[in-house]
PDB file of C-alpha atoms in Angstrom:
ATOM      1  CA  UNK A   1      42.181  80.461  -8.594  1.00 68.00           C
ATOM      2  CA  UNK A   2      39.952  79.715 -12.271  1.00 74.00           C
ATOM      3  CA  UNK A   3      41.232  83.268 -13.587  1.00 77.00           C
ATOM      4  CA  UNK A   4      45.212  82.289 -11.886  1.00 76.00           C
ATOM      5  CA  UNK A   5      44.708  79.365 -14.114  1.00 81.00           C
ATOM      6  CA  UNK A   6      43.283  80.798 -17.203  1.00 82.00           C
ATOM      7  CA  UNK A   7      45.700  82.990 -17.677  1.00 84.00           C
ATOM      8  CA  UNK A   8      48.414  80.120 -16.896  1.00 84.00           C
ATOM      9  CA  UNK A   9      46.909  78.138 -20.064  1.00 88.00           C
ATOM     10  CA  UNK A  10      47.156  80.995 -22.030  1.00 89.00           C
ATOM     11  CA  UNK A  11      51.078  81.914 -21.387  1.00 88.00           C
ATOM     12  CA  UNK A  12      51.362  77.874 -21.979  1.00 89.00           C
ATOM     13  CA  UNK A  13      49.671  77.603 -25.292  1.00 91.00           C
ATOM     14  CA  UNK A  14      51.538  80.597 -26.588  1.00 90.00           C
ATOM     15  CA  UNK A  15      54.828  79.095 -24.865  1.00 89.00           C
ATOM     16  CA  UNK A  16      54.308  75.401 -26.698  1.00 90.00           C
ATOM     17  CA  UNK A  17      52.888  77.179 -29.868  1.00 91.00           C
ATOM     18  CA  UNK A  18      55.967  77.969 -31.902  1.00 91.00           C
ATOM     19  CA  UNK A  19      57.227  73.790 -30.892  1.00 91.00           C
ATOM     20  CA  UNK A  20      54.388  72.574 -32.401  1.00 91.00           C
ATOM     21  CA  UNK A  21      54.090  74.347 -35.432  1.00 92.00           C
ATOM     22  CA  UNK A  22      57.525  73.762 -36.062  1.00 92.00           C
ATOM     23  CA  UNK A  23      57.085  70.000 -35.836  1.00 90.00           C
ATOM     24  CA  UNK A  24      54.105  70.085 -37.720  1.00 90.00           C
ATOM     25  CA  UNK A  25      55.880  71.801 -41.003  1.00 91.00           C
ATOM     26  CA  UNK A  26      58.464  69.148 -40.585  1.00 90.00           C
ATOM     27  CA  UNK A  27      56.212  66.460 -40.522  1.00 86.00           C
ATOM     28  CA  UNK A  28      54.596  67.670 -43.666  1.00 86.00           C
ATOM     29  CA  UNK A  29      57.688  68.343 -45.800  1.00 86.00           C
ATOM     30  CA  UNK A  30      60.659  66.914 -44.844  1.00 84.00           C
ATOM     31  CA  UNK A  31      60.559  64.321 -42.038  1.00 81.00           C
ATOM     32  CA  UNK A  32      57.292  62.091 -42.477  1.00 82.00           C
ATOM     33  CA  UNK A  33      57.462  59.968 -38.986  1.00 82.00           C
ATOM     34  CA  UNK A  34      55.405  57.226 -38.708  1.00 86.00           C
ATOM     35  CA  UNK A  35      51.733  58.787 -37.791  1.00 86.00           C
ATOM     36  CA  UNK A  36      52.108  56.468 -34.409  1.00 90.00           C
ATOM     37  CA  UNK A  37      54.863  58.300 -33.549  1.00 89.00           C
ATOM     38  CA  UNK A  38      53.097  61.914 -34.491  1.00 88.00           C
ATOM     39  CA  UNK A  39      50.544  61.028 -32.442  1.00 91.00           C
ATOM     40  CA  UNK A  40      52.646  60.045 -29.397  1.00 92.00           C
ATOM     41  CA  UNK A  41      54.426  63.877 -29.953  1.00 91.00           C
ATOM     42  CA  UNK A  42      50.838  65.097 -29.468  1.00 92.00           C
ATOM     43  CA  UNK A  43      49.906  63.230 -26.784  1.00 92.00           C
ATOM     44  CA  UNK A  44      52.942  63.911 -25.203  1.00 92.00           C
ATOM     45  CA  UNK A  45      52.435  67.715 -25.678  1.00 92.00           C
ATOM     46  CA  UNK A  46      49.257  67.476 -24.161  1.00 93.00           C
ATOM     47  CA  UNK A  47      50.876  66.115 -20.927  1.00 93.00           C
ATOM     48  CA  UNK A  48      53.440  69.310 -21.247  1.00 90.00           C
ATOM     49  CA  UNK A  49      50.971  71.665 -21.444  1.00 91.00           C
ATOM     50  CA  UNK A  50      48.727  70.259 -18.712  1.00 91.00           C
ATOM     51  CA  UNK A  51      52.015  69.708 -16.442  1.00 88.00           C
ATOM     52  CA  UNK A  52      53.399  73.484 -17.291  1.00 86.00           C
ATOM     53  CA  UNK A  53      49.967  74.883 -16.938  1.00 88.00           C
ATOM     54  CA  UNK A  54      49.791  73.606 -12.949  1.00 86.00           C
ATOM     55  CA  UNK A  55      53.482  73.775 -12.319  1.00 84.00           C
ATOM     56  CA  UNK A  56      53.387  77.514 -13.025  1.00 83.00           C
ATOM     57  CA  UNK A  57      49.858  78.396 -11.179  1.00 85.00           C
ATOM     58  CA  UNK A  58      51.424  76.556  -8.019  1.00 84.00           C
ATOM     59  CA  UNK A  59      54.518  78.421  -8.166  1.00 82.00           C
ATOM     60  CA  UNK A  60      52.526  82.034  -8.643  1.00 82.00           C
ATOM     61  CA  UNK A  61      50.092  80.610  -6.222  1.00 83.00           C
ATOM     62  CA  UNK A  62      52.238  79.406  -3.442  1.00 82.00           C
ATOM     63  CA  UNK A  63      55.297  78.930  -4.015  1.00 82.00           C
ATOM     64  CA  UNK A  64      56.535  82.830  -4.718  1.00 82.00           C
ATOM     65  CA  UNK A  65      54.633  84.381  -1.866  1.00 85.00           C
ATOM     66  CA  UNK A  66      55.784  81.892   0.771  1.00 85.00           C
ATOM     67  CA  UNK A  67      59.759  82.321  -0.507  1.00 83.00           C
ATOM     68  CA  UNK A  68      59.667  85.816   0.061  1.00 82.00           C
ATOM     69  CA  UNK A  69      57.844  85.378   3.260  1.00 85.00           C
ATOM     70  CA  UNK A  70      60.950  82.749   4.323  1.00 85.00           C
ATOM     71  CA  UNK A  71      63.394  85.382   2.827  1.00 81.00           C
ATOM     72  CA  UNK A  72      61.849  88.362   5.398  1.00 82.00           C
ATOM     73  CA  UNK A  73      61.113  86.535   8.262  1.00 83.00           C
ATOM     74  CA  UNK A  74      64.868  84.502   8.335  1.00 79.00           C
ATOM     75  CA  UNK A  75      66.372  88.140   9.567  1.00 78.00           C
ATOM     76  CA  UNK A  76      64.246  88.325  12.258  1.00 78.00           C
ATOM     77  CA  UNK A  77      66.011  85.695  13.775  1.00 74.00           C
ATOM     78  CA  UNK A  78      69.298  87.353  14.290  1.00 68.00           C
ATOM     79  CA  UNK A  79      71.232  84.149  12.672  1.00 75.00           C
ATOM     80  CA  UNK A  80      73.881  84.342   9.558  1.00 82.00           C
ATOM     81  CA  UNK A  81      73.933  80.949  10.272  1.00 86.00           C
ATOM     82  CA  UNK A  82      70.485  80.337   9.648  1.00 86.00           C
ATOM     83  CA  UNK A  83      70.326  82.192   6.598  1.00 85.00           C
ATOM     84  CA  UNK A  84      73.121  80.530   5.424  1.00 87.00           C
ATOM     85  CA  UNK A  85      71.429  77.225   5.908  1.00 90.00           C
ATOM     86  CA  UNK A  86      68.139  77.563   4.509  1.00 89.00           C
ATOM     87  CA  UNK A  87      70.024  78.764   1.407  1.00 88.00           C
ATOM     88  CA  UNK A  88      71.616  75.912   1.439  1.00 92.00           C
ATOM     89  CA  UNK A  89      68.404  73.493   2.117  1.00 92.00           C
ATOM     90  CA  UNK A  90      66.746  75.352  -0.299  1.00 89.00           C
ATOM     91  CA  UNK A  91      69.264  75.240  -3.313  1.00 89.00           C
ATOM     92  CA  UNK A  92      69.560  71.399  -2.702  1.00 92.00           C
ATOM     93  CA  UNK A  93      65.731  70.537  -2.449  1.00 90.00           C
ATOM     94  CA  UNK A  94      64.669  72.718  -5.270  1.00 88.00           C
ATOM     95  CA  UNK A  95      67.563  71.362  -7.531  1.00 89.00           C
ATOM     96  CA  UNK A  96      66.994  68.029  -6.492  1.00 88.00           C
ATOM     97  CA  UNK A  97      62.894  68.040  -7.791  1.00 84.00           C
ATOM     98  CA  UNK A  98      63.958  70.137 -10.638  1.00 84.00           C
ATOM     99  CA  UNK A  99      62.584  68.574 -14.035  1.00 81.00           C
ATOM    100  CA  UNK A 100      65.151  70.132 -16.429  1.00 84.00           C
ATOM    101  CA  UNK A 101      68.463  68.370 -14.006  1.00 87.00           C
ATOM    102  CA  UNK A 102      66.268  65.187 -13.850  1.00 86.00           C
ATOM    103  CA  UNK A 103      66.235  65.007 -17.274  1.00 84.00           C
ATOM    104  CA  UNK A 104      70.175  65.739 -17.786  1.00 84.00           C
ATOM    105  CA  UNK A 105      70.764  63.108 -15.058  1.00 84.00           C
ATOM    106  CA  UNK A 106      68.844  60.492 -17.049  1.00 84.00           C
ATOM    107  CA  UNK A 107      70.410  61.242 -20.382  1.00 80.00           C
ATOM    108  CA  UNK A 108      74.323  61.206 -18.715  1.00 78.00           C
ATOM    109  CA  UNK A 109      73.397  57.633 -17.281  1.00 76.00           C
ATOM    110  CA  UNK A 110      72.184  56.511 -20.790  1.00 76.00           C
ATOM    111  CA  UNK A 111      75.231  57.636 -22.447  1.00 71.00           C
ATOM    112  CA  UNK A 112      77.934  57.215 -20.391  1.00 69.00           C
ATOM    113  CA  UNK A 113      76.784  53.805 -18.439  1.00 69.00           C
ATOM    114  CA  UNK A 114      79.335  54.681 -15.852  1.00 69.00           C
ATOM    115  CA  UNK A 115      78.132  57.290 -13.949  1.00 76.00           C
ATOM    116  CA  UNK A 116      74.799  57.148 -12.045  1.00 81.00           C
ATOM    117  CA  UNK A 117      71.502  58.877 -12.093  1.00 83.00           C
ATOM    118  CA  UNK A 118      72.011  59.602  -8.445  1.00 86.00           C
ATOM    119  CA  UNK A 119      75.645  60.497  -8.219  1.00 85.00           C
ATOM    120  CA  UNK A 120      74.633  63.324 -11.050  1.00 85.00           C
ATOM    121  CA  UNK A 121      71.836  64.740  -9.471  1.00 89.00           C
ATOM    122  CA  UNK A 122      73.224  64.971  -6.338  1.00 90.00           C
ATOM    123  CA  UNK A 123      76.310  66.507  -7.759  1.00 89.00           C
ATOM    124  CA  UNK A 124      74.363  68.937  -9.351  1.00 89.00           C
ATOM    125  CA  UNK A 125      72.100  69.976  -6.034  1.00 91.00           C
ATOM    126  CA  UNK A 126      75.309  70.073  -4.248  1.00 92.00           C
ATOM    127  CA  UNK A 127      76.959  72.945  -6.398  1.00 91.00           C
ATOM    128  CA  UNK A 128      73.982  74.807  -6.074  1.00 91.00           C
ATOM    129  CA  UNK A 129      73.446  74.693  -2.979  1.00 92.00           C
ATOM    130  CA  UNK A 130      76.757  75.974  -1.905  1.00 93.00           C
ATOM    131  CA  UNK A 131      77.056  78.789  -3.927  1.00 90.00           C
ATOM    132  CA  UNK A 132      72.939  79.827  -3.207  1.00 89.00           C
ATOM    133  CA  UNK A 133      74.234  79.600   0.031  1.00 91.00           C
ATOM    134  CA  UNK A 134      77.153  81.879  -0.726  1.00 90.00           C
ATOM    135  CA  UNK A 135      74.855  83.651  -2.785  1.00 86.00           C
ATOM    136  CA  UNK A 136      72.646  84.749   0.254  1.00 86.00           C
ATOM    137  CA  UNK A 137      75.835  85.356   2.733  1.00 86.00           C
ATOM    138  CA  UNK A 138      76.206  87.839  -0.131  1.00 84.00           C
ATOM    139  CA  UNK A 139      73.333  89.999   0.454  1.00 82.00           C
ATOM    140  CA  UNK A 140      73.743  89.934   4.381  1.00 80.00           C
ATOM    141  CA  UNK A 141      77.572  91.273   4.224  1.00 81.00           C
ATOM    142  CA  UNK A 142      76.938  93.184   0.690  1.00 76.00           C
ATOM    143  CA  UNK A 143      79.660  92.031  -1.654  1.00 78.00           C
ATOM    144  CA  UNK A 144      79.952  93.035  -4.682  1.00 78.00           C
ATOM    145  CA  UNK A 145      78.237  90.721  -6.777  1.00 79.00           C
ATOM    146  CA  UNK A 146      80.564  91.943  -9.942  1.00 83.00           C
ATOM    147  CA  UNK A 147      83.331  91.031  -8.115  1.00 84.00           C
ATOM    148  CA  UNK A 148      82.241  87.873  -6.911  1.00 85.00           C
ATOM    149  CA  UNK A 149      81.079  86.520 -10.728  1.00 85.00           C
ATOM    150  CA  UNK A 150      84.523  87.595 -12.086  1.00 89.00           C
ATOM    151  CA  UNK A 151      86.668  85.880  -9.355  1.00 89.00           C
ATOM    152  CA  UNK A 152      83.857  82.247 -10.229  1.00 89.00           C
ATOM    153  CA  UNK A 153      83.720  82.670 -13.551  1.00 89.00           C
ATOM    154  CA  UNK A 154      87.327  82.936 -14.125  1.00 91.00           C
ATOM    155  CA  UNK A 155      88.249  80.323 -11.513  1.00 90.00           C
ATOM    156  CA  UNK A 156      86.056  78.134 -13.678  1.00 89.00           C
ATOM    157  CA  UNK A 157      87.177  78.978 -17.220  1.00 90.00           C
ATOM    158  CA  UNK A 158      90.956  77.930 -15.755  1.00 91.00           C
ATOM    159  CA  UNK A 159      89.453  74.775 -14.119  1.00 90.00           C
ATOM    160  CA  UNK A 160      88.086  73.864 -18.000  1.00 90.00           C
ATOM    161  CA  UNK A 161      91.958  73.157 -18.898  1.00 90.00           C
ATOM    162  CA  UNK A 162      92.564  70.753 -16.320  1.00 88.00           C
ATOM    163  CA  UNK A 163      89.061  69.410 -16.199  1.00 86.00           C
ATOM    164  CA  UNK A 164      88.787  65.583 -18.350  1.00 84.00           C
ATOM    165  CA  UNK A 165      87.660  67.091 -22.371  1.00 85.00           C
ATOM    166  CA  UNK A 166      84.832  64.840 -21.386  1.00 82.00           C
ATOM    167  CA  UNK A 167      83.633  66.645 -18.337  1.00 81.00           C
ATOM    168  CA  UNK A 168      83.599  70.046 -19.802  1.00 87.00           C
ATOM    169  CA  UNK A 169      80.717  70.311 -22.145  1.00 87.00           C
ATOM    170  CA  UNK A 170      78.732  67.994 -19.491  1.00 84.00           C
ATOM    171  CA  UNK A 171      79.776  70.402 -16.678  1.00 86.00           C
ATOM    172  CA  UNK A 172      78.830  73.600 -18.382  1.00 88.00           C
ATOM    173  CA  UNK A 173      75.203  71.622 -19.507  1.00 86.00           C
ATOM    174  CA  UNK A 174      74.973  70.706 -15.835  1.00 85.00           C
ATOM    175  CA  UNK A 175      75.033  74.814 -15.124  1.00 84.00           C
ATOM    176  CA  UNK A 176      72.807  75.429 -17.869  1.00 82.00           C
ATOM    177  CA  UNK A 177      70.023  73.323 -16.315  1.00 82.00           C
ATOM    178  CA  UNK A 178      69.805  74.491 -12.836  1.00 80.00           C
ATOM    179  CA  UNK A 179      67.931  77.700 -13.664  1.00 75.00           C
ATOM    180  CA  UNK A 180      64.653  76.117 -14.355  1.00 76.00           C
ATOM    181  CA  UNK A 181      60.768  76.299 -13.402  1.00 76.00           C
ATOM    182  CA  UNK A 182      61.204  75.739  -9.982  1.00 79.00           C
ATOM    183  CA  UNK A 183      64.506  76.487  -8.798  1.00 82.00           C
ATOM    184  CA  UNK A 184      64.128  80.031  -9.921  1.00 82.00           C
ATOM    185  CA  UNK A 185      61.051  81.154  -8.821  1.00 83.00           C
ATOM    186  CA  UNK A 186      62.296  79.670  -5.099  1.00 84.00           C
ATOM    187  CA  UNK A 187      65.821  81.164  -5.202  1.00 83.00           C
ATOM    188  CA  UNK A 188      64.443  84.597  -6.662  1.00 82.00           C
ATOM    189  CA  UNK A 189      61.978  84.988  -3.947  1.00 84.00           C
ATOM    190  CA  UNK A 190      63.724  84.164  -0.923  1.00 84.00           C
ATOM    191  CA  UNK A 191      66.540  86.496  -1.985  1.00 82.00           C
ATOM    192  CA  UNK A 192      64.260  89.328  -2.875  1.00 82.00           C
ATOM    193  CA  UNK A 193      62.255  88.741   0.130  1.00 82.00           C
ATOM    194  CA  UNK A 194      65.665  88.811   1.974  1.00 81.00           C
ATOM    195  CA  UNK A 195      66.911  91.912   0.405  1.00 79.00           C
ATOM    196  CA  UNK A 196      64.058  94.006   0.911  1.00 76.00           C
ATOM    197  CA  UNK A 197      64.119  93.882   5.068  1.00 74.00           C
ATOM    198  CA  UNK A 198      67.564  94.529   5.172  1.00 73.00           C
ATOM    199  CA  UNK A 199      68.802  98.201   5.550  1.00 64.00           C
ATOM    200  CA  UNK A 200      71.127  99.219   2.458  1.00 66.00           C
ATOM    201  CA  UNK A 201      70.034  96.492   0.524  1.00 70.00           C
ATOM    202  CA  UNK A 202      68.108  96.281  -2.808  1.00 67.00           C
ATOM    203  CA  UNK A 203      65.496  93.910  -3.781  1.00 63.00           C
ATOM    204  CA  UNK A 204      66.545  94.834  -7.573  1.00 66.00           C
ATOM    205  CA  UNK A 205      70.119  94.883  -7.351  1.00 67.00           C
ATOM    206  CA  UNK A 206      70.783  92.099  -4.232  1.00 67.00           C
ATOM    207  CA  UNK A 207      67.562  90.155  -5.140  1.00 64.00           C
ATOM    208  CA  UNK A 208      68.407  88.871  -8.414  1.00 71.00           C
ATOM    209  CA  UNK A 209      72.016  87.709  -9.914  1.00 74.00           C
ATOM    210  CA  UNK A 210      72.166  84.917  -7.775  1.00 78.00           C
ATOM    211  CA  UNK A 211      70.941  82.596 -10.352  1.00 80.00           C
ATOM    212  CA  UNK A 212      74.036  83.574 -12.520  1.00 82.00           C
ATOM    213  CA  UNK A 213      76.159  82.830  -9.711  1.00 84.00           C
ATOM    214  CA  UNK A 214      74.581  79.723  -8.544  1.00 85.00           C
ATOM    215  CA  UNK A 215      74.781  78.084 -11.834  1.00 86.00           C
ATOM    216  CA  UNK A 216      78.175  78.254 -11.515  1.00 89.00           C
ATOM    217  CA  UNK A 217      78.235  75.702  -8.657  1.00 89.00           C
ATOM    218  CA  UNK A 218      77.419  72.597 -10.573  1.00 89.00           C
ATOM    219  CA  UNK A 219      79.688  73.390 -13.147  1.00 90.00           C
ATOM    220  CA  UNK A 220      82.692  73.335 -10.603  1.00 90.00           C
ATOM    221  CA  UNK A 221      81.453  70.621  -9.321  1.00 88.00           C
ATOM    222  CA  UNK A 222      81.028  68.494 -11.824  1.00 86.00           C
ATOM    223  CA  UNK A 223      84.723  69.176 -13.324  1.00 88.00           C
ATOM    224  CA  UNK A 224      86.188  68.336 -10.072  1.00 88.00           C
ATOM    225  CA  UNK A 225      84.443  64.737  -9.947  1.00 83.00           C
ATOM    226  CA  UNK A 226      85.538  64.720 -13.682  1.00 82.00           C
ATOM    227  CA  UNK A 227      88.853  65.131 -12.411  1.00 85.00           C
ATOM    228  CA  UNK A 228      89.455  62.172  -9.525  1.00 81.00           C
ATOM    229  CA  UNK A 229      87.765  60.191 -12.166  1.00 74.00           C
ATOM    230  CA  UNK A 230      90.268  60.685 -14.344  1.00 68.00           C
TER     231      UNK A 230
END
């Protein structure tokens, strides 16, 4: 585990590196914050790095080897249904704890004053949830995942005309933020664990792709709430 977690802090110092340099310059020339508040920004990066360091050494640790584990043993059990339902869990509980759509969540209900933390986050977990379940159901009856992202991402470039001009750049943000530290890793492994029992299948081409599709999900989702808001 002490080797798993120096080599965590190293791809977290190198990661946070280029951030704090870049303050620091601007601190020094141009911007001159109060030092309380410079001091804050280091203390805060200190909680980042700490945070990122054990976030990723749980998810090489754990949470990567027992995804793909799920992901092989679910076809075993002779159930598309099954599959199909874990995806779904999965994609909602992972989106649900992720930092990066907490943080979204927080900033919409800042700004806007009108729509909740809650209903945002949920929102959000919903979309991906359905299409990682989709996603999976993919890999089991071997669509083509080309023609799958043109059919979504074209059905979602039409739904930005009819979608509130308020909804659209929070929508496609929404999308943007679903792909993070822990959704990935969990969505990556169950599908390549998945993919790699299956006969015809591909842990390289079926295992991975379905983060570009699921992102998709919260950005549908989102306009569509936008919409009977309206």
């Amino acid at each position: 585990m002490l080797p798993l977690l120096k080599e965590k802090l190293l791809e977290v110092l190198k990661a946070v590196a280029p951030l704090f340099i870049m303050v620091c310059v601007l601190q020094l020339t141009l911007v001159s914050a109060p030092t309380t508040i410079f001091i804050d920004f280091i203390g805060g990066l200190v909680f980042i790095v700490a945070g990122m360091l054990f976030l990723f050494a749980g998810v090489d640790y754990g949470i990567l080897p027992m995804g793909k584990y799920i992901g092989s043993a679910l076809p075993e059990k002779g159930s598309i249904v099954l599959v199909v339902a874990v995806a779904f869990a999965f994609g909602f509980a992972t989106t649900v704890a992720e930092p990066d759509v907490l943080v979204l969540a927080n900033q919409v209900n800042r700004v806007t004053n009108a729509i909740s933390r809650q209903a945002v986050l949920y929102a959000i977990a919903l979309g991906v949830a359905v299409f990682t379940a989709i996603a999976m159901s993919r890999i089991v009856f071997g669509f083509s995942l080309r023609g799958l992202l043109t059919v979504t991402y074209g059905a979602m470039i039409v739904l930005s005309f009819f979608a509130p001009a308020q909804f659209v750049p929070l929508s496609y943000d929404a999308g943007s933020v679903t792909t993070g530290v822990l959704t990935a890793p969990v969505v990556i492994s169950i599908a390549i664990g998945l993919s790699s029992v299956l006969a015809g299948r591909s842990a390289i081409s079926d295992g991975f792709g379905l983060l570009g599709f699921a992102s998709v999900g919260p950005i549908f989702v989102m306009m569509v709430i936008g919409m009977f808001l309206r």
